[in-house]
Coordinates of C-alpha atoms in Angstrom, one line a residue:
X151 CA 72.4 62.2 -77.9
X152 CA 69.2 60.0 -78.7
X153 CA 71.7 57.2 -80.2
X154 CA 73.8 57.7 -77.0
X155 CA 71.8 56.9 -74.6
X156 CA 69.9 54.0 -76.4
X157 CA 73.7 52.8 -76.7
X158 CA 73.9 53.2 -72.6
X159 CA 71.0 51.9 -71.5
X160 CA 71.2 49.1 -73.3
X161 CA 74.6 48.4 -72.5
X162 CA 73.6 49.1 -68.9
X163 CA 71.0 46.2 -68.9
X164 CA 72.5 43.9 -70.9
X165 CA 75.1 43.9 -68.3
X166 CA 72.8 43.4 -65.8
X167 CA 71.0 40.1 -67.5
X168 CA 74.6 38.9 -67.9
X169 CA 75.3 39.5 -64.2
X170 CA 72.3 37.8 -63.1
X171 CA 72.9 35.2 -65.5
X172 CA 76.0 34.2 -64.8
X173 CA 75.1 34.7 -61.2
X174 CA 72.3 32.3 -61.5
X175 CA 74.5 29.5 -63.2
X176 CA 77.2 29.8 -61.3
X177 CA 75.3 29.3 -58.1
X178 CA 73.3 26.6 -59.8
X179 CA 76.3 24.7 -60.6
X180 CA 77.7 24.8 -57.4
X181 CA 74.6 24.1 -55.4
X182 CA 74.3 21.0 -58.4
X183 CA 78.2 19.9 -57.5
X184 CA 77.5 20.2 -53.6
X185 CA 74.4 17.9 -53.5
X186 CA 76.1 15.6 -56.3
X187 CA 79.0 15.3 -53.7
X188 CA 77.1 15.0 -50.4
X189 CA 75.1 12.0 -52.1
X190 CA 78.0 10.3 -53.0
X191 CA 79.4 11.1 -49.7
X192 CA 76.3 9.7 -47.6
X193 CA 76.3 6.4 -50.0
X194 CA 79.4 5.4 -49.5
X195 CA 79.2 5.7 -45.9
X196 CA 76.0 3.9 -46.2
X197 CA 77.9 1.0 -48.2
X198 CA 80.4 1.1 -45.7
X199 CA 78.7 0.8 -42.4
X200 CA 76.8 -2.5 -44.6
X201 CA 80.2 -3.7 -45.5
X202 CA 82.0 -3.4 -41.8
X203 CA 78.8 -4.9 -40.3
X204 CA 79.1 -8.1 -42.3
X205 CA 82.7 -8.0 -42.1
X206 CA 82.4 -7.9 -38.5
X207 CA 80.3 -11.0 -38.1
X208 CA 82.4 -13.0 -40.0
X209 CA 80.2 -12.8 -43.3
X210 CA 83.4 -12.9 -45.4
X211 CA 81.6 -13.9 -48.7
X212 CA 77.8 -12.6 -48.7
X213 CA 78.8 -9.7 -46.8
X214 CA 75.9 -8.3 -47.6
X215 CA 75.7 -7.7 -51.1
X216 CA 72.0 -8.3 -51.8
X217 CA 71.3 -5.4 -49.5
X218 CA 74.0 -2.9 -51.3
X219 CA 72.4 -3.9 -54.6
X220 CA 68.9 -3.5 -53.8
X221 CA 70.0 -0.2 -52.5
X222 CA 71.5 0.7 -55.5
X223 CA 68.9 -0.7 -57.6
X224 CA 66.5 1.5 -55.8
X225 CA 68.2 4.7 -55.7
X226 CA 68.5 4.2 -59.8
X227 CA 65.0 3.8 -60.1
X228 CA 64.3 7.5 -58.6
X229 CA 67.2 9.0 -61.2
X230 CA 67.2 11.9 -58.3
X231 CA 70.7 12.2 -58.6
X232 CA 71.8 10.3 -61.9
X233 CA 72.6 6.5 -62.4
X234 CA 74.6 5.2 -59.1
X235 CA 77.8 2.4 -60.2
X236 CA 78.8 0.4 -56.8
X237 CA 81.7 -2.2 -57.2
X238 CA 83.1 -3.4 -54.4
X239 CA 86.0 -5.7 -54.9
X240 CA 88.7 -8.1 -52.6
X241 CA 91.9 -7.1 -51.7
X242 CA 93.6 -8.7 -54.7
X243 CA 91.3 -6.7 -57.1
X244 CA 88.9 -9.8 -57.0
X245 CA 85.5 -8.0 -58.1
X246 CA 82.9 -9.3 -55.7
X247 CA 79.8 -6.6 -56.5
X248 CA 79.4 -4.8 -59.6
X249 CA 76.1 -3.4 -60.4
X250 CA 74.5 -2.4 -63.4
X251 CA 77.0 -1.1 -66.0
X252 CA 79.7 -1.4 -63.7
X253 CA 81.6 -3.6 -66.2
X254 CA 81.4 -1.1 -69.0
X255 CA 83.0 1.9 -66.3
X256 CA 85.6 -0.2 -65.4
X257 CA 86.5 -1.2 -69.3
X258 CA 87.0 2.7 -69.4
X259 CA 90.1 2.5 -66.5
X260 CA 88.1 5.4 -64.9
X261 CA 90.7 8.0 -62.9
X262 CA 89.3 7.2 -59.2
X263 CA 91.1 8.7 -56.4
X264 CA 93.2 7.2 -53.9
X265 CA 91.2 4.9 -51.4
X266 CA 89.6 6.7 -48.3
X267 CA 89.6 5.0 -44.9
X268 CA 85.5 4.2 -43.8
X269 CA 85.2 7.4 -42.1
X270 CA 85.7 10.8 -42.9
X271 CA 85.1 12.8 -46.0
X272 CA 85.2 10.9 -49.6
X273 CA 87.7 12.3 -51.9
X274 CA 86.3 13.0 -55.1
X275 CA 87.1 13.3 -58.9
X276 CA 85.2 14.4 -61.7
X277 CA 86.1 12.7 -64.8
X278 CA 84.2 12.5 -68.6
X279 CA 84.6 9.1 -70.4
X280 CA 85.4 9.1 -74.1
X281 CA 81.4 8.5 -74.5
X282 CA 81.2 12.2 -73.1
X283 CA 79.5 10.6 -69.9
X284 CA 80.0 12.8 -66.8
X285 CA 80.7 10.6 -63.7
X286 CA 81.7 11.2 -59.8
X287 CA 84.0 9.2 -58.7
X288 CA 85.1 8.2 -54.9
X289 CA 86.1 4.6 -53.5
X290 CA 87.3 4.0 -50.4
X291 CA 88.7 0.8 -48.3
X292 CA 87.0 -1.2 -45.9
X293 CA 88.8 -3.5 -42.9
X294 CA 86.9 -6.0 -40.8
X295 CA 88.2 -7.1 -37.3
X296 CA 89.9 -10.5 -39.0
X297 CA 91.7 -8.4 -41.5
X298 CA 89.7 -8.8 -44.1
X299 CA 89.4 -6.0 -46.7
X300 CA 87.3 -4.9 -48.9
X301 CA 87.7 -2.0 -51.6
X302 CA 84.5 -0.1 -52.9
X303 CA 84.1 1.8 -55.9
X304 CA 81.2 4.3 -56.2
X305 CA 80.5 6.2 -59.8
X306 CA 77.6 8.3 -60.0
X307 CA 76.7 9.2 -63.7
X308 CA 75.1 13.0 -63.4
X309 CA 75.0 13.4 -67.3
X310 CA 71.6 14.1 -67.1
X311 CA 72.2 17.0 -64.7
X312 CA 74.9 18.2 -67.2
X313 CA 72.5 18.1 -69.9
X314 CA 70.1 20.4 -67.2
X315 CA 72.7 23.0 -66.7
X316 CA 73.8 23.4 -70.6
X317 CA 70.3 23.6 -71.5
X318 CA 70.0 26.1 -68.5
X319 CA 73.1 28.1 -70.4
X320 CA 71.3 28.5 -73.3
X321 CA 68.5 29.3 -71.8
X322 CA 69.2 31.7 -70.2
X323 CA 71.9 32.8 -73.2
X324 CA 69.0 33.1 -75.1
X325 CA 67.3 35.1 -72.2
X326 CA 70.0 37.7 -72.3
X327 CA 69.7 38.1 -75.7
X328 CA 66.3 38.8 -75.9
X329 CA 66.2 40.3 -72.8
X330 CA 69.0 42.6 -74.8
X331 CA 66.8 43.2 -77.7
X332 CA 63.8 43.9 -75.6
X333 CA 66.4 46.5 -73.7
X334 CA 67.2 48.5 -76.9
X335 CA 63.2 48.4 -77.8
X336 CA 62.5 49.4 -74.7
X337 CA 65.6 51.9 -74.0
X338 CA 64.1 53.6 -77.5
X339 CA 60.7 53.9 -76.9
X340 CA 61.6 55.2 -73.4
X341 CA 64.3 57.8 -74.8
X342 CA 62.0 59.1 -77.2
X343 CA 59.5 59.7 -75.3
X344 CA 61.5 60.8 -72.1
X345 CA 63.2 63.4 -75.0
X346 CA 60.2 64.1 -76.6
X347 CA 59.9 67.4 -74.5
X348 CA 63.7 68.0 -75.8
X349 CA 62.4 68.8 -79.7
X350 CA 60.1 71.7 -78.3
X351 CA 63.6 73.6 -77.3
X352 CA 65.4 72.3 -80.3
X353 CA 62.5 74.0 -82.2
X354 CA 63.1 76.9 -80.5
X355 CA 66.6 77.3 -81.2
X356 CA 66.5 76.6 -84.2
X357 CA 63.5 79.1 -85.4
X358 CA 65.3 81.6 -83.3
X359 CA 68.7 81.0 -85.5
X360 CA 65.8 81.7 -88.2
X361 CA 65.1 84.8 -86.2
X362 CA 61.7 83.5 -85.2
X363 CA 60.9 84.4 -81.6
X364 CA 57.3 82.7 -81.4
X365 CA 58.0 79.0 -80.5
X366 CA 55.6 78.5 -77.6
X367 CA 56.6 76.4 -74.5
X368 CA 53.9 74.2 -73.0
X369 CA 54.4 74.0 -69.6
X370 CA 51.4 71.9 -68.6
X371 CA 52.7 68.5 -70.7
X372 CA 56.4 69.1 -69.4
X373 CA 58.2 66.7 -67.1
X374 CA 58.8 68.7 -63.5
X375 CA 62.3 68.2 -63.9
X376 CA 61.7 70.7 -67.1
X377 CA 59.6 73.3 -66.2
X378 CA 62.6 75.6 -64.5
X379 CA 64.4 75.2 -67.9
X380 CA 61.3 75.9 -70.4
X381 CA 60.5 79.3 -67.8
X382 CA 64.2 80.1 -68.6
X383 CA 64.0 79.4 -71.7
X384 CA 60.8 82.0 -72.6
X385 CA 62.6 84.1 -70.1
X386 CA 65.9 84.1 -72.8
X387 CA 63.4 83.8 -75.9
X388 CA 62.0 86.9 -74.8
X389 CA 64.9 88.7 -74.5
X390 CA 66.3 87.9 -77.3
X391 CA 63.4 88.9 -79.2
X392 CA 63.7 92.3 -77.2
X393 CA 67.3 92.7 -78.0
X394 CA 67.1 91.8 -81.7
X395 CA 64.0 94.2 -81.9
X396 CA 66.5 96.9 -80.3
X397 CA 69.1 96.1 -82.4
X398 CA 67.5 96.0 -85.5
X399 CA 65.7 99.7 -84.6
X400 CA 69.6 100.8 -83.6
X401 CA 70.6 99.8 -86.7
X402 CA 67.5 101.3 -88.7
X403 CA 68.0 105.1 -86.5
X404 CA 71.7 104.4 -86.8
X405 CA 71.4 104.4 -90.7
X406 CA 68.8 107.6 -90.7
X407 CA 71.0 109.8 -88.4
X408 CA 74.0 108.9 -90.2
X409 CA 72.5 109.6 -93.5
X410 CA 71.6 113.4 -92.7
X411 CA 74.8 114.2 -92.0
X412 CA 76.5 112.4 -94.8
X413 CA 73.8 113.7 -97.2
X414 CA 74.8 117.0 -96.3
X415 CA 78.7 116.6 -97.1
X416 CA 77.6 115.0 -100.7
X417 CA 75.2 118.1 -101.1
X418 CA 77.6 120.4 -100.3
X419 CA 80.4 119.2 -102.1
X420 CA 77.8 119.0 -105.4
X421 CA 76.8 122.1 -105.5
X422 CA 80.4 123.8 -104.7
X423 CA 81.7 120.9 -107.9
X424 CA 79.1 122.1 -109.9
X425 CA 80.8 125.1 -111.2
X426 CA 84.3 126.6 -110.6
X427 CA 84.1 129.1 -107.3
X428 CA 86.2 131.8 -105.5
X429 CA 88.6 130.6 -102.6
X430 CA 86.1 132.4 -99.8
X431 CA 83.4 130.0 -101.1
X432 CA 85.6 127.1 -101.3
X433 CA 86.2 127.8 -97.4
X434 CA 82.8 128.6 -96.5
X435 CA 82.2 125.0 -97.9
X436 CA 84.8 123.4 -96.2
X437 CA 83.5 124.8 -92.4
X438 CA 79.9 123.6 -93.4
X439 CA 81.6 120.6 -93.8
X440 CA 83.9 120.4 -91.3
X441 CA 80.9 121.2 -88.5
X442 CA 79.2 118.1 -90.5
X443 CA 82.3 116.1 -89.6
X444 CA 82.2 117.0 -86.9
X445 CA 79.3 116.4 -85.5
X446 CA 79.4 113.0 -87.3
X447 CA 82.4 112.5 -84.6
X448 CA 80.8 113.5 -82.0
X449 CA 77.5 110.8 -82.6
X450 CA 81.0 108.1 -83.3
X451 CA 81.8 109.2 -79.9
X452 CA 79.3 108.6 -78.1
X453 CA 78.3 105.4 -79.6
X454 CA 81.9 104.2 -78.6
X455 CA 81.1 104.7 -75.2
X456 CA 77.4 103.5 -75.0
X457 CA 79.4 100.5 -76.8
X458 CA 82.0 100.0 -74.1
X459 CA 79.8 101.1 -71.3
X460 CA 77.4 98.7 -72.3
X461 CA 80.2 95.4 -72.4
X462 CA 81.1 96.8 -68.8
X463 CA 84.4 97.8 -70.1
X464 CA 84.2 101.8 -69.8
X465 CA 87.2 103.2 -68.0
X466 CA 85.4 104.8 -64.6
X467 CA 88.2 107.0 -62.8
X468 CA 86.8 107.2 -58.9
X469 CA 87.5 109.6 -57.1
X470 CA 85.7 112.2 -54.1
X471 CA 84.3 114.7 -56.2
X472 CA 82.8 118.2 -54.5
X473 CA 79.8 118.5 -56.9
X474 CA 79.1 122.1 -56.1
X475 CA 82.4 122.7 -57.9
X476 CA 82.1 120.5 -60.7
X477 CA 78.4 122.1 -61.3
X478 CA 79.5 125.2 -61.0
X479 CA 82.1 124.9 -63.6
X480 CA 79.5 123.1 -66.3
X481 CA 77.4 126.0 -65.9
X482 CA 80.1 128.7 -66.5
X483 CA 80.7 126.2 -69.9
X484 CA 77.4 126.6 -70.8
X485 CA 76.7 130.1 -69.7
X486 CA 77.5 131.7 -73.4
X487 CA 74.9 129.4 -74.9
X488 CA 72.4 130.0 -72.4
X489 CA 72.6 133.7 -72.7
X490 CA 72.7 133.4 -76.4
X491 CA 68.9 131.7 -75.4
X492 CA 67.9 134.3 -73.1
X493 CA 68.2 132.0 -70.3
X494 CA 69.3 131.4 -66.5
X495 CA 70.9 128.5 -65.1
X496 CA 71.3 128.8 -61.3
X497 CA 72.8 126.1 -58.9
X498 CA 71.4 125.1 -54.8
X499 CA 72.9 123.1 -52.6
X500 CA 75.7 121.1 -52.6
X501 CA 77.1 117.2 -52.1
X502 CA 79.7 115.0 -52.3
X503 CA 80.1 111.8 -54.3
X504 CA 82.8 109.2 -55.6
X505 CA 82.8 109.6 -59.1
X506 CA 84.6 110.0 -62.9
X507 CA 85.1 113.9 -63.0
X508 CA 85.2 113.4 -66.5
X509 CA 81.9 111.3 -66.9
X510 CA 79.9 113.6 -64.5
X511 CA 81.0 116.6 -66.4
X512 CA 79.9 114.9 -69.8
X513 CA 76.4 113.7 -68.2
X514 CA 75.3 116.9 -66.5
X515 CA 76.8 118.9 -69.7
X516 CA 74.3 116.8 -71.6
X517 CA 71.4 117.8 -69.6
X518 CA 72.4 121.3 -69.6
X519 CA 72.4 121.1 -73.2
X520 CA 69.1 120.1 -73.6
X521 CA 67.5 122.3 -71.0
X522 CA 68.9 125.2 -72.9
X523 CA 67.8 123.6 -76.4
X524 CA 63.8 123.4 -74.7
X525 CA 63.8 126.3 -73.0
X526 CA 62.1 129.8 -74.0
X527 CA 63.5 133.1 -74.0
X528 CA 63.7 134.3 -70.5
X529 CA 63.4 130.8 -68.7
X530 CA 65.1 129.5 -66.0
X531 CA 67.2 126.5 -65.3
X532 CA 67.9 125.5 -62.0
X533 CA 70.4 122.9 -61.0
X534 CA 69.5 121.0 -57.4
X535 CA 72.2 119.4 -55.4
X536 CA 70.5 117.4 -51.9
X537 CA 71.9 114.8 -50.0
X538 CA 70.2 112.0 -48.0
X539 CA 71.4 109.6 -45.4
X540 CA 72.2 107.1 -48.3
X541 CA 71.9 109.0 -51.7
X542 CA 73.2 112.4 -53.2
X543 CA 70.6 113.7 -55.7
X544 CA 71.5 116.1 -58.9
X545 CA 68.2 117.7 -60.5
X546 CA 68.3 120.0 -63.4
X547 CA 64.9 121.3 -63.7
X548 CA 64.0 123.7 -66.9
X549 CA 60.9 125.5 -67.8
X550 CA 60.8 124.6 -71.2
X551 CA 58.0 123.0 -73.8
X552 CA 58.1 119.8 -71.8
X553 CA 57.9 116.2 -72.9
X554 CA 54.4 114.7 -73.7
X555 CA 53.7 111.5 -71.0
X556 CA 53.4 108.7 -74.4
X557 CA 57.1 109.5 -75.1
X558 CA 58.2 109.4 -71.3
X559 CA 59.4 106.0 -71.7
X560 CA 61.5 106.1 -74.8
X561 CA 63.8 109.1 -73.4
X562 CA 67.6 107.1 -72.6
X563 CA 66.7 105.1 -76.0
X564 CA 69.4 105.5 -77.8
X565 CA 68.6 107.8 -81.2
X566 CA 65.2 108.5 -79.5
X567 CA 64.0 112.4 -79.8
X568 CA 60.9 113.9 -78.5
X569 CA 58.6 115.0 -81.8
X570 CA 59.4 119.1 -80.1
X571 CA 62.9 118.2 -79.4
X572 CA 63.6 117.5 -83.7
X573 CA 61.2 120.5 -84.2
X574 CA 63.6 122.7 -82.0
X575 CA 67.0 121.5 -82.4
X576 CA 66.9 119.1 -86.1
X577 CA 70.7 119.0 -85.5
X578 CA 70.5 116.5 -82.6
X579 CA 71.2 112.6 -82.4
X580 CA 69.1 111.3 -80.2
X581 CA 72.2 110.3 -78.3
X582 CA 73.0 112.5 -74.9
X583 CA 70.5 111.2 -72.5
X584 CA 71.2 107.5 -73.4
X585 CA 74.6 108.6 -72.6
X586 CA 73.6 110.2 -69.4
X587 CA 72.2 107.1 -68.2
X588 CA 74.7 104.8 -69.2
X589 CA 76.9 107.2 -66.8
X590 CA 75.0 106.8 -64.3
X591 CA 74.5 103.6 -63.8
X592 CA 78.5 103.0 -64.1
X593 CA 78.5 104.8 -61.0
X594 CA 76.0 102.6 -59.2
X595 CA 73.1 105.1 -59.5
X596 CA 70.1 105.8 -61.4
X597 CA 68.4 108.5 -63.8
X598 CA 64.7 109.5 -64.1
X599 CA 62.7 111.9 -65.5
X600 CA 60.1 113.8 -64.9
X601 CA 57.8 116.7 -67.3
X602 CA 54.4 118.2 -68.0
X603 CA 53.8 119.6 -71.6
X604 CA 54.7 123.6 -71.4
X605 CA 55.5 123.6 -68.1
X606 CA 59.2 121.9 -68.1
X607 CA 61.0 119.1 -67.6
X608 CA 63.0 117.9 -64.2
X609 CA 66.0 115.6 -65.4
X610 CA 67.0 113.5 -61.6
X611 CA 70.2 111.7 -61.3
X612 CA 70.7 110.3 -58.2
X613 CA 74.4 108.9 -57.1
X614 CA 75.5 106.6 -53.9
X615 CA 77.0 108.8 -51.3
X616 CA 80.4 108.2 -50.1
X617 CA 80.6 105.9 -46.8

């Protein structure tokens, strides 16, 4: 890109010294050709009016000549408009005038155009000799009032103003050149320093390809044009940094919980190789593993779905659901295991929302689950249903060991467990609750928690209502 626009910019202005250039020469050749012309113009009719005056008194042979050549002589010595030729001959080609030089022009059989009457625009003709002398040429024909006539020549050698404009061409050739030069120079210095802020981000990408998040953006000695983009970019840099943190502890509690499990099987299936065994113990061995398994698909499970809830592509059935129903039912599912605990799971009020029968199941089944795991014998687990003017809330409330306030935030992590969760149920994942809110929030709601150490824990999910 630095190349690039170098490239441009110098193009850009190079173009625009040639434009002015040519510009400039072109108008100064015209304006050069106009006043060339009018001067030629105004001295023949200058010559003319001297020629019909004589003619007109009867002056047939002086006619005036030692005027036209004092003119002419004097117009030469200023050189304002080049070296002025006047001939002025009779009618049979006689040559009655010629001024200086005029005999070596007329050796040369200059092109002049056809005669002009004594009023009226000259005709002229442009025309380089063999010398590479630049001349205008015009003549035009003169009558007096006894017939007499008299044919005048003019030549105006502008060499020297030729010479001006093609030194004026390469002057200002030269000029765009350098000024083309001193474009790239400047077009560099410019770009590098206009793209100077630039390297600070290409830094950052590339240490974060390096998986280095700490490339620092300095807003203060940013252009205004860049600030927005350098905020974004921290604003990116840090989440990135949050997301490869997360990934990289996923990956690390992935490994760990994966490893009990698979530990197990290899145990197992060591100790039942390690010596030959009676069919009973053969099958005992293959239900420990099989409840391994398992529970291995289970954790696959759920992952697939945090996956695919996660890339918004979770498949979210919608439809009116009567949640005192569907609670109802998820506590009759649970109702062995909570009895097997000693413990009684009640349901108030009631709701409708639009939801996945499916999901909701799953998420309050989940928090069921776990209310029964941290409860004590003889506890009791009520499940809240209460509808507002916008929201339906769903609390299941236990009064179990409870969940200390420093691990409050980590609770939907995925793989996250409570230190007392692990000490009472070693067998978990870490998993439900990160499933729970990941339900949730497909249906446009949110989950929260709230506990105090041996007093309980109140798990709140809280759905749109319908309408």
């Amino acid at each position: 890109i630095f190349s690039t626009i170098i490239v441009l910019m110098t193009l850009v202005m190079t173009i625009l010294f040639a434009g002015f250039a040519v510009l400039h020469l072109t108008t100064a050749a015209k304006t050069q050709r106009r006043d060339h012309e009018q001067y030629v113009t105004t001295t023949m009719h200058f010559i003319n009016s001297e020629l019909e005056k004589h003619l007109q008194a009867g002056e047939v042979e002086s006619v005036g000549f030692a005027e036209i050549d004092e003119v002419v002589r004097r117009e030469n010595a200023s050189r304002h408009f080049g070296r002025l030729i006047v001939v002025v001959a009779d009618e049979r080609g006689k040559v009655l005038l010629a001024t200086d030089r005029a005999r070596e022009l007329l050796a040369a059989n200059p092109p002049y155009p056809q005669f002009s009457g004594s009023s009226g625009p000259a005709k002229i003709v442009y025309w380089s000799s063999p010398a590479k002398v630049h001349y205008v040429l015009s003549r035009f024909e003169v009558r007096g009032s006894a017939g007499q006539v008299r044919l005048l020549r003019i030549a105006l050698d502008w060499s020297d103003t030729q010479r001006r404009v093609a030194s004026i061409r390469r002057q200002s050739l030269a000029a765009v050149l350098s000024g083309t030069i001193l474009a790239a120079i400047a077009a560099a210095l410019v770009t590098r320093h206009a793209l100077r802020p630039l390297s600070m981000f290409r830094d950052a990408t590339e240490s974060i390809r390096s998986g280095s998040f700490d490339t620092r953006f300095d807003r203060e000695h940013l252009p205004v044009e860049l600030v927005t983009l350098a905020d974004s970019m921290r604003g990116m840099q840090a989440q990135l940094k949050e997301s490869f943190e997360r990934l990289s502890q996923f990956a690390a509690e992935l490994a760990h919980e994966l490893r009990t499990p698979v530990n197990n099987l290899m145990g197992e299936a060591e100790v039942v190789l390690a010596r030959p065994r009676s069919s009973e113990e053969y099958q005992d061995a293959l239900a420990s593993n099989l409840e391994e398994m398992a529970r291995l698909s289970r954790m696959i499970d759920r992952l697939l779905f945090l996956a695919h809830a996660s890339r918004g592509s979770a498949s979210v059935a919608m439809e009116p659901l009567d949640l005192a129903i569907e609670v109802d039912r998820v506590i009759e599912y649970h109702q062995a295991e909570a009895d097997d605990a000693g413990v009684k799971i009640s349901r108030t009020g009631g709701g409708e929302i639009s939801g996945d029968r499916t999901l909701f199941r799953r998420a309050l089944s989940n928090l069921l689950s776990n209310a029964v795991s941290a409860s004590t014998h003889g506890g009791r687990i009520g499940v809240s249903i209460r509808a507002t003017n916008a929201t339906t809330i769903v609390d299941v409330t236990d009064e179990g060991i409870g969940i200390a306030d420093d691990e409050l935030p980590r609770v939907f992590e995925r793989f996250y467990r409570s230190q007392a969760a692990r000490q009472r149920r070693p067998e978990g994942s870490g998993l439900g609750l990160a499933v729970v809110k990941s339900i949730v929030e497909l249906h446009g709601g949110t989950v929260s928690v709230a506990s105090h150490v041996g007093k309980g824990t109140t798990m709140t999910m809280t759905f749109p209502s319908i309408g």
